[in-house]
Amino acid sequence: MLKEYFKIFIDGYYGYWNYLTSEIFYPSWHNYFWWLVGISVVVWGIELLFPWRKNQAAIREDFWLDGFYMFFNFFLFSLIVYNSVSNVAVEAFNDFLALFGIQNLVAIQVGTWPAWAQFLLMFVVADFIQWNVHRWLHKSPWLWEFHKVHHSVEQMGFAAHLRYHWMETIVYKSVQYIPLAMIGFGLDDFFVLHIVTIIIGHLNHANVKITYGPLKYILNNPVMHLWHHAKHLPEGSNGVNYGISLSLWDYIFGTAYIPNENENEPLGFDHVEEFPKTFWQQITYPWNRSKQKA
Ligand SMILES: [Zn+2]
Ligand SMILES: [Zn+2]
């Protein structure tokens, strides 16, 4: 059994390496790498043409750091460890289920539904799970130390979207795995969903003032998300506006907070100026910090 897991680990590693190199060298419509680059260039262009904070530099503070995070979180982390480890975890989890005679987790067969309905279900379910996980990242003092990386952004721009600690990937994916497996989707279906969420997420962090009119009660937007990053929160609150793609949950559960549309609202958290500035220091920060405390 262990040998089998080891083989899955190694296969996952080579499989991902082949996938990544073919993504980069053979652009196609079904290609995360070039879509991410394309979306980034377009949203950056919109920021430059219609900036909300007029005096923000085109290459804002931490632009390159965030650009690196984008590539690291989306591609390199999977290559280094995530893809292989998660393949093994899925196999071990299935083996564990098999002990109880469970062959798969599919609870609702949605394969026969029209594509748009499948997409909508997946989009809403995944987003609601993420909204809950995001609340948890703010509520748990241990997880907050990791989530601080995302909140250490002091000047907002599209690339800040994917500045986060790799531990968040593990938390989000693990929590989502079972519920999404129960809906029983093939991997292919995630592509469009991912692309749509990248577009919305990039825009949420962009230096543009878009609120989508009355759709603001459904879709998260740059004005709402800027307040998620605000340094000064309402008394006694762990956070506000936890929405990822949808703002709906914050309106339903009373965590929406947009007191004004001040584009220069200070961002970060208390003592953000003491937070490390480089990639390596930031991703090792939660552990170094607990060592300091102990
Ligand atoms: Zn947050
Ligand atoms: Zn954010």
Tab-separated table of C-alpha atoms and ligand atoms in Angstrom, residues 134-135 137-138 144 147-148 150-151 168 172 225 228-229 238-242 244, ligand 1:
chain	number	residue	atom	x	y	z
A	134	HIS	CA	-12.849	32.946	4.953
A	135	ARG	CA	-14.808	33.853	8.109
A	137	LEU	CA	-9.583	32.469	8.732
A	138	HIS	CA	-10.502	35.694	10.502
A	144	TRP	CA	-5.395	34.526	11.136
A	147	HIS	CA	-4.340	35.014	6.477
A	148	LYS	CA	-2.428	38.140	7.556
A	150	HIS	CA	-3.252	38.624	2.316
A	151	HIS	CA	-4.162	41.481	4.637
A	168	GLU	CA	-4.833	28.833	2.699
A	172	TYR	CA	-9.845	25.867	1.380
A	225	HIS	CA	-13.668	44.424	-0.892
A	228	HIS	CA	-12.613	44.003	3.809
A	229	HIS	CA	-8.977	45.120	3.787
A	238	ASN	CA	-13.085	40.133	13.421
A	239	GLY	CA	-13.815	41.321	9.928
A	240	VAL	CA	-16.449	42.397	7.423
A	241	ASN	CA	-17.329	41.668	3.772
A	242	TYR	CA	-15.997	38.099	3.683
A	244	ILE	CA	-15.171	35.878	-2.425
B	1	ZN	ZN	-9.751	38.254	4.792
